[in-house]
Amino acid sequence: MTQKNCRVVVLISGEGSNLQTLIDESAQGTLPVSIEAVISNRPDAGGLKRAQRANIPTHIIDHTEFSDRYSFDIQIIDAILKYNPDLVILAGYMRIMTPDLVNRFSGRMINIHPSLLPKYPGLKTHQRALENGDSEHGSTVHFVTEVLDGGPVIAQSKLNITNDDNETTLIQKIKRLEHKLYPHVIQWFADNRLALRDNQTYFDGEKLQHPIIIE
Ligand code: GRF
């Protein structure tokens, strides 16, 4: 994959600031990816407009129109498969996924989660870090497995929480970190430096003992 662009499909549910970073870096040629499609489970996701502005095909698969997760995820799988991606990137995708979906793309689906996993899987991560009086907070990129926010970690970025911080400031600061962190990891994947084997992350052929820290 080093000589050609890594084909990616991005799944979103919201604003899409991480998606925008990928669009920009791909357009500038600083990240060797071609974003083949953006799929949203929410018709009002701001990221859809970002994709449309960049002439990237978009799909809305509205989860509220499905009676269960399985039939919804079958549509998601079909939509992804149309584009034959090397990598599926979750960028603020807010649905719990079925094992069928996760296992279909095992080793080639990654997520970015706004906490220093294994701390704070799930929602309200910034609020929980503040309520617990944590001195640091951050974001994690990990391979997606059946365990919600529990797949093998790849890399993290951290920041110190200051006395002035509140949920809003932390969300903004964490997103700024993410816009550097996610492209780093995607570049490694495109360069064939990352792999998932036996539920472990491998980097350059070595089992990763700790998350890689991106400053
Ligand atoms: C990010 O903070 C990401 O960690 C989390 O959802 C947020 C998405 O933000 N999974 P955006 O839609 O990319 O702006």
GROMACS .gro file of C-alpha atoms and ligand atoms in nm:
model
  229
    1MET     CA    1   0.000   0.000   0.000
    2THR     CA    2   0.297   0.233   0.017
    3GLN     CA    3   0.293   0.313  -0.353
    4LYS     CA    4  -0.076   0.379  -0.387
    5ASN     CA    5  -0.335   0.552  -0.177
    6CYS     CA    6  -0.502   0.355   0.098
    7ARG     CA    7  -0.872   0.331   0.019
    8VAL     CA    8  -1.078   0.434   0.321
    9VAL     CA    9  -1.443   0.459   0.412
   10VAL     CA   10  -1.527   0.690   0.704
   11LEU     CA   11  -1.825   0.639   0.936
   12ILE     CA   12  -1.960   0.943   1.120
   13SER     CA   13  -2.256   1.056   1.330
   14GLY     CA   14  -2.180   1.421   1.397
   15GLU     CA   15  -1.979   1.732   1.331
   16GLY     CA   16  -1.701   1.558   1.140
   17SER     CA   17  -1.402   1.769   1.243
   18ASN     CA   18  -1.181   1.459   1.235
   19LEU     CA   19  -1.321   1.377   0.893
   20GLN     CA   20  -1.233   1.731   0.781
   21THR     CA   21  -0.872   1.678   0.883
   22LEU     CA   22  -0.859   1.362   0.674
   23ILE     CA   23  -1.021   1.538   0.378
   24ASP     CA   24  -0.769   1.823   0.401
   25GLU     CA   25  -0.464   1.603   0.445
   26SER     CA   26  -0.572   1.375   0.165
   27ALA     CA   27  -0.626   1.675  -0.067
   28GLN     CA   28  -0.288   1.825   0.027
   29GLY     CA   29  -0.118   1.493  -0.031
   30THR     CA   30   0.018   1.478   0.324
   31LEU     CA   31  -0.180   1.160   0.397
   32PRO     CA   32  -0.181   0.881   0.136
   33VAL     CA   33  -0.550   0.800   0.157
   34SER     CA   34  -0.841   0.828  -0.080
   35ILE     CA   35  -1.169   0.874   0.100
   36GLU     CA   36  -1.401   0.660  -0.108
   37ALA     CA   37  -1.720   0.730   0.088
   38VAL     CA   38  -1.861   0.877   0.407
   39ILE     CA   39  -2.146   0.695   0.577
   40SER     CA   40  -2.361   0.852   0.847
   41ASN     CA   41  -2.633   0.701   1.062
   42ARG     CA   42  -2.773   1.051   1.117
   43PRO     CA   43  -2.924   1.257   0.837
   44ASP     CA   44  -2.828   1.581   1.015
   45ALA     CA   45  -2.459   1.498   1.072
   46GLY     CA   46  -2.252   1.806   0.990
   47GLY     CA   47  -1.980   1.585   0.845
   48LEU     CA   48  -2.204   1.500   0.550
   49LYS     CA   49  -2.175   1.857   0.420
   50ARG     CA   50  -1.799   1.847   0.463
   51ALA     CA   51  -1.786   1.532   0.250
   52GLN     CA   52  -2.020   1.674  -0.013
   53ARG     CA   53  -1.809   1.988  -0.041
   54ALA     CA   54  -1.513   1.763  -0.116
   55ASN     CA   55  -1.712   1.562  -0.373
   56ILE     CA   56  -1.694   1.246  -0.166
   57PRO     CA   57  -1.992   1.009  -0.205
   58THR     CA   58  -2.213   1.006   0.104
   59HIS     CA   59  -2.465   0.757   0.234
   60ILE     CA   60  -2.721   0.813   0.506
   61ILE     CA   61  -2.836   0.495   0.674
   62ASP     CA   62  -3.071   0.620   0.942
   63HIS     CA   63  -3.069   0.377   1.234
   64THR     CA   64  -3.414   0.494   1.347
   65GLU     CA   65  -3.562   0.330   1.038
   66PHE     CA   66  -3.451  -0.017   1.145
   67SER     CA   67  -3.615  -0.240   1.401
   68ASP     CA   68  -3.291  -0.393   1.526
   69ARG     CA   69  -2.914  -0.350   1.518
   70TYR     CA   70  -2.859  -0.652   1.297
   71SER     CA   71  -3.067  -0.537   1.002
   72PHE     CA   72  -2.917  -0.189   1.034
   73ASP     CA   73  -2.562  -0.325   1.037
   74ILE     CA   74  -2.630  -0.541   0.731
   75GLN     CA   75  -2.695  -0.219   0.540
   76ILE     CA   76  -2.382  -0.061   0.682
   77ILE     CA   77  -2.174  -0.364   0.579
   78ASP     CA   78  -2.321  -0.356   0.227
   79ALA     CA   79  -2.252   0.014   0.190
   80ILE     CA   80  -1.892  -0.024   0.306
   81LEU     CA   81  -1.825  -0.328   0.085
   82LYS     CA   82  -1.929  -0.138  -0.227
   83TYR     CA   83  -1.610   0.065  -0.194
   84ASN     CA   84  -1.374  -0.224  -0.120
   85PRO     CA   85  -1.178  -0.023   0.139
   86ASP     CA   86  -0.841  -0.114   0.286
   87LEU     CA   87  -0.943   0.059   0.607
   88VAL     CA   88  -1.269   0.157   0.777
   89ILE     CA   89  -1.230   0.468   0.992
   90LEU     CA   90  -1.476   0.548   1.269
   91ALA     CA   91  -1.469   0.923   1.327
   92GLY     CA   92  -1.732   1.012   1.584
   93TYR     CA   93  -1.956   0.720   1.485
   94MET     CA   94  -2.196   0.680   1.775
   95ARG     CA   95  -2.353   0.339   1.724
   96ILE     CA   96  -2.278   0.018   1.909
   97MET     CA   97  -2.186  -0.231   1.638
   98THR     CA   98  -2.286  -0.595   1.606
   99PRO     CA   99  -2.021  -0.869   1.599
  100ASP     CA  100  -2.111  -0.929   1.231
  101LEU     CA  101  -2.000  -0.579   1.138
  102VAL     CA  102  -1.693  -0.571   1.360
  103ASN     CA  103  -1.565  -0.911   1.255
  104ARG     CA  104  -1.623  -0.845   0.888
  105PHE     CA  105  -1.356  -0.573   0.901
  106SER     CA  106  -1.136  -0.718   1.172
  107GLY     CA  107  -0.786  -0.568   1.164
  108ARG     CA  108  -0.892  -0.298   0.923
  109MET     CA  109  -1.134  -0.095   1.131
  110ILE     CA  110  -1.010   0.171   1.375
  111ASN     CA  111  -1.179   0.410   1.615
  112ILE     CA  112  -1.080   0.728   1.794
  113HIS     CA  113  -1.210   0.761   2.148
  114PRO     CA  114  -1.181   1.075   2.363
  115SER     CA  115  -1.020   0.927   2.674
  116LEU     CA  116  -0.702   0.757   2.780
  117LEU     CA  117  -0.835   0.404   2.740
  118PRO     CA  118  -0.882   0.177   2.927
  119LYS     CA  119  -1.009   0.472   3.132
  120TYR     CA  120  -1.360   0.585   3.049
  121PRO     CA  121  -1.499   0.370   2.771
  122GLY     CA  122  -1.846   0.487   2.663
  123LEU     CA  123  -1.992   0.835   2.684
  124LYS     CA  124  -1.929   1.160   2.876
  125THR     CA  125  -1.556   1.100   2.898
  126HIS     CA  126  -1.461   1.465   2.951
  127GLN     CA  127  -1.715   1.511   3.226
  128ARG     CA  128  -1.599   1.194   3.399
  129ALA     CA  129  -1.234   1.303   3.386
  130LEU     CA  130  -1.330   1.640   3.540
  131GLU     CA  131  -1.553   1.489   3.807
  132ASN     CA  132  -1.278   1.250   3.911
  133GLY     CA  133  -1.029   1.535   3.944
  134ASP     CA  134  -0.794   1.377   3.690
  135SER     CA  135  -0.478   1.571   3.617
  136GLU     CA  136  -0.456   1.443   3.260
  137HIS     CA  137  -0.690   1.346   2.981
  138GLY     CA  138  -0.648   1.248   2.620
  139SER     CA  139  -0.758   1.048   2.323
  140THR     CA  140  -0.691   0.695   2.202
  141VAL     CA  141  -0.690   0.524   1.863
  142HIS     CA  142  -0.759   0.152   1.876
  143PHE     CA  143  -0.853  -0.139   1.657
  144VAL     CA  144  -1.224  -0.214   1.677
  145THR     CA  145  -1.327  -0.547   1.828
  146GLU     CA  146  -1.648  -0.675   1.980
  147VAL     CA  147  -1.564  -0.507   2.312
  148LEU     CA  148  -1.702  -0.153   2.311
  149ASP     CA  149  -1.407   0.090   2.318
  150GLY     CA  150  -1.202  -0.209   2.431
  151GLY     CA  151  -1.010  -0.317   2.122
  152PRO     CA  152  -0.629  -0.326   2.125
  153VAL     CA  153  -0.489   0.022   2.163
  154ILE     CA  154  -0.256   0.171   1.902
  155ALA     CA  155  -0.171   0.527   2.005
  156GLN     CA  156  -0.265   0.805   2.244
  157SER     CA  157  -0.223   1.180   2.285
  158LYS     CA  158  -0.244   1.345   2.626
  159LEU     CA  159  -0.294   1.685   2.782
  160ASN     CA  160  -0.287   1.827   3.134
  161ILE     CA  161  -0.621   1.935   3.274
  162THR     CA  162  -0.598   2.289   3.414
  163ASN     CA  163  -0.813   2.460   3.678
  164ASP     CA  164  -0.983   2.664   3.404
  165ASP     CA  165  -1.096   2.360   3.208
  166ASN     CA  166  -1.459   2.264   3.175
  167GLU     CA  167  -1.632   2.015   2.948
  168THR     CA  168  -1.644   2.258   2.655
  169THR     CA  169  -1.276   2.352   2.670
  170LEU     CA  170  -1.174   1.989   2.704
  171ILE     CA  171  -1.382   1.881   2.405
  172GLN     CA  172  -1.209   2.148   2.195
  173LYS     CA  173  -0.860   2.072   2.323
  174ILE     CA  174  -0.903   1.698   2.276
  175LYS     CA  175  -1.029   1.743   1.921
  176ARG     CA  176  -0.721   1.951   1.842
  177LEU     CA  177  -0.505   1.663   1.964
  178GLU     CA  178  -0.710   1.415   1.765
  179HIS     CA  179  -0.654   1.606   1.444
  180LYS     CA  180  -0.284   1.521   1.476
  181LEU     CA  181  -0.320   1.179   1.632
  182TYR     CA  182  -0.558   1.017   1.384
  183PRO     CA  183  -0.360   1.104   1.067
  184HIS     CA  184  -0.045   0.962   1.231
  185VAL     CA  185  -0.208   0.626   1.290
  186ILE     CA  186  -0.372   0.620   0.948
  187GLN     CA  187  -0.035   0.691   0.786
  188TRP     CA  188   0.113   0.389   0.971
  189PHE     CA  189  -0.172   0.171   0.852
  190ALA     CA  190  -0.124   0.292   0.493
  191ASP     CA  191   0.247   0.211   0.523
  192ASN     CA  192   0.164  -0.144   0.638
  193ARG     CA  193   0.327  -0.085   0.976
  194LEU     CA  194   0.021  -0.181   1.182
  195ALA     CA  195  -0.151  -0.515   1.226
  196LEU     CA  196  -0.397  -0.683   1.457
  197ARG     CA  197  -0.310  -1.043   1.545
  198ASP     CA  198  -0.448  -1.259   1.829
  199ASN     CA  199  -0.622  -0.953   1.971
  200GLN     CA  200  -0.291  -0.765   1.998
  201THR     CA  201  -0.158  -0.464   1.812
  202TYR     CA  202   0.164  -0.517   1.617
  203PHE     CA  203   0.375  -0.223   1.505
  204ASP     CA  204   0.660  -0.289   1.261
  205GLY     CA  205   0.616  -0.660   1.334
  206GLU     CA  206   0.658  -0.624   1.712
  207LYS     CA  207   0.381  -0.675   1.965
  208LEU     CA  208   0.296  -0.335   2.113
  209GLN     CA  209   0.342  -0.336   2.492
  210HIS     CA  210   0.216   0.019   2.549
  211PRO     CA  211   0.027   0.272   2.340
  212ILE     CA  212   0.250   0.482   2.117
  213ILE     CA  213   0.239   0.838   2.250
  214ILE     CA  214   0.196   1.115   1.994
  215GLU     CA  215   0.305   1.446   2.145
  216GRF     C1  216  -1.422   1.291   1.879
  216GRF     O1  217  -1.386   1.354   1.997
  216GRF     C2  218  -1.396   1.142   1.885
  216GRF     O2  219  -1.297   1.106   1.976
  216GRF     C3  220  -1.527   1.086   1.934
  216GRF     O3  221  -1.625   1.167   1.879
  216GRF     C4  222  -1.571   1.296   1.851
  216GRF     C5  223  -1.601   1.323   1.706
  216GRF     O4  224  -1.578   1.455   1.672
  216GRF     N1  225  -1.538   0.947   1.898
  216GRF     P1  226  -1.592   1.505   1.523
  216GRF     O5  227  -1.729   1.462   1.472
  216GRF     O6  228  -1.483   1.438   1.444
  216GRF     O7  229  -1.577   1.652   1.530
   0.00000   0.00000   0.00000
